[in-house]
Amino acid sequence: MIHITLANPDHVAGISKVCSDGYWATHSETRSEKYIQGVIEEFYNHERILKEVSEMSRDWGGYFVALEDGEVVGAIGGGMIGEDIGEVFVLYLNPDRRNEGIGTKLLDALTKQQKEQFNATEQWVSVAKENQKGIPFYEARGFVVQHERPGYHDVEGERFPVLRYYRKL
Ligand SMILES: CC(C)(COP(=O)(O)OP(=O)(O)OC[C@H]1O[C@@H](n2cnc3c(N)ncnc32)[C@H](O)[C@@H]1OP(=O)(O)O)[C@@H](O)C(=O)NCCC(=O)NCCS
């Protein structure tokens, strides 16, 4: 049974693992090892995630985790980027657990938080243009592509454009 809950410090190692494994599985065909390692070191280190499960605000609503027998199998995090505009900042699963509905459950939990606590009426997400493991999911959940923009992360000129997706809540 999958249980979705707001993450606490007990979940830090599990979040780091699903995000790192998920990032490798999603991007290893298109990005250099150096690039991937840089992203993982910056965003998915334990110290940073510990802060992110401890200090929540309107801008960062914390991580929600999907747990099975106490083990983290997926994680999502987001925040508000405007008066009534929510954003999904990160969403990864254990790569062996895709297409079982876990991503939908996580997105539902984040969306409920953004609607109920912060009055979100729309939701955005950036997806790497080449990410065919993410785009069909967001499109199936009603997100529609709006425009393209350059990715933020740059490792020695290696940089990837993202598509900005939007849905009305
Ligand atoms: C994106 C991700 C979190 C989604 O979670 P998930 O548990 O696999 O997704 P779910 O099982 O809840 O839903 C999958 C939906 O996408 C649809 N889908 C998946 N692959 C598809 C494809 N190739 N073509 C069309 N639809 C597809 C499914 O039909 C399903 O929709 P439905 O319930 O209406 O049938 C997960 O696949 C993942 O970890 N992907 C790699 C990491 C990633 O890209 N993260 C997002 C970075 S922005």
Coordinates of N, CA and C in Angstrom, one line a residue, residues 81 85-88 122-129 131-132 134-149 162-168:
I81 N 4.6 30.6 -6.9 CA 5.4 31.6 -7.6 C 4.7 32.9 -8.0
I85 N -0.6 31.3 -8.1 CA 0.1 30.5 -9.0 C 1.0 29.5 -8.3
G86 N 0.7 28.2 -8.4 CA 1.6 27.2 -7.9 C 2.6 26.6 -8.9
E87 N 3.6 26.0 -8.4 CA 4.6 25.4 -9.3 C 5.1 24.1 -8.7
V88 N 5.3 23.1 -9.6 CA 5.9 21.8 -9.2 C 7.4 22.0 -9.5
E122 N -3.9 28.1 -10.6 CA -3.2 27.5 -11.7 C -1.9 26.9 -11.2
Q123 N -1.4 26.1 -12.0 CA -0.1 25.3 -11.6 C 0.8 25.2 -12.8
W124 N 2.1 25.4 -12.6 CA 3.1 25.4 -13.7 C 4.1 24.3 -13.4
V125 N 4.8 23.9 -14.4 CA 6.0 23.0 -14.2 C 6.9 23.2 -15.4
S126 N 8.2 23.1 -15.1 CA 9.2 23.1 -16.2 C 9.6 21.7 -16.4
V127 N 9.6 21.3 -17.7 CA 10.0 19.9 -18.0 C 11.1 20.0 -19.1
A128 N 12.2 19.3 -18.9 CA 13.2 19.3 -20.0 C 12.6 18.9 -21.3
K129 N 13.0 19.7 -22.3 CA 12.3 19.5 -23.6 C 12.5 18.0 -24.1
N131 N 12.6 15.4 -22.3 CA 12.2 14.4 -21.2 C 10.9 13.6 -21.5
Q132 N 11.0 12.6 -22.3 CA 9.9 11.8 -22.7 C 9.4 10.9 -21.5
G134 N 8.7 12.4 -18.6 CA 8.0 13.3 -17.8 C 6.8 13.9 -18.6
I135 N 7.1 14.3 -19.8 CA 6.1 15.1 -20.6 C 4.8 14.3 -20.8
P136 N 4.8 13.0 -21.1 CA 3.5 12.4 -21.3 C 2.6 12.3 -20.0
F137 N 3.3 12.3 -18.9 CA 2.6 12.3 -17.6 C 1.9 13.6 -17.4
Y138 N 2.6 14.7 -17.6 CA 2.0 16.0 -17.3 C 0.9 16.3 -18.3
E139 N 1.1 15.8 -19.6 CA 0.0 16.0 -20.5 C -1.2 15.2 -20.2
A140 N -1.0 14.0 -19.7 CA -2.1 13.1 -19.2 C -2.8 13.8 -18.0
R141 N -2.1 14.6 -17.3 CA -2.7 15.2 -16.1 C -3.3 16.6 -16.4
G142 N -3.4 16.9 -17.7 CA -4.0 18.2 -18.1 C -3.2 19.4 -18.3
F143 N -1.9 19.2 -18.2 CA -1.0 20.4 -18.4 C -0.8 20.6 -19.9
V144 N -0.8 21.9 -20.3 CA -0.6 22.2 -21.7 C 0.6 23.1 -21.9
V145 N 1.4 22.8 -22.9 CA 2.7 23.5 -23.1 C 2.4 25.0 -23.5
Q146 N 3.2 25.9 -22.9 CA 3.0 27.3 -23.2 C 4.2 27.9 -24.0
H147 N 5.4 27.7 -23.5 CA 6.5 28.2 -24.2 C 7.8 27.5 -23.8
E148 N 8.9 27.8 -24.5 CA 10.2 27.2 -24.2 C 11.1 28.2 -23.6
R149 N 12.0 27.8 -22.7 CA 13.0 28.8 -22.3 C 14.3 28.0 -21.9
V162 N 14.0 24.0 -21.4 CA 12.8 23.4 -20.8 C 11.6 24.0 -21.4
L163 N 10.5 23.1 -21.3 CA 9.2 23.6 -21.8 C 8.4 23.9 -20.5
R164 N 7.7 25.1 -20.6 CA 6.9 25.5 -19.5 C 5.5 25.0 -19.7
Y165 N 5.0 24.2 -18.8 CA 3.6 23.6 -18.9 C 2.7 24.3 -17.9
Y166 N 1.4 24.3 -18.2 CA 0.5 25.0 -17.3 C -0.8 24.3 -17.3
R167 N -1.5 24.3 -16.1 CA -2.9 23.8 -16.1 C -3.7 24.7 -15.1
K168 N -5.0 24.8 -15.4 CA -5.9 25.5 -14.5 C -6.3 24.5 -13.4

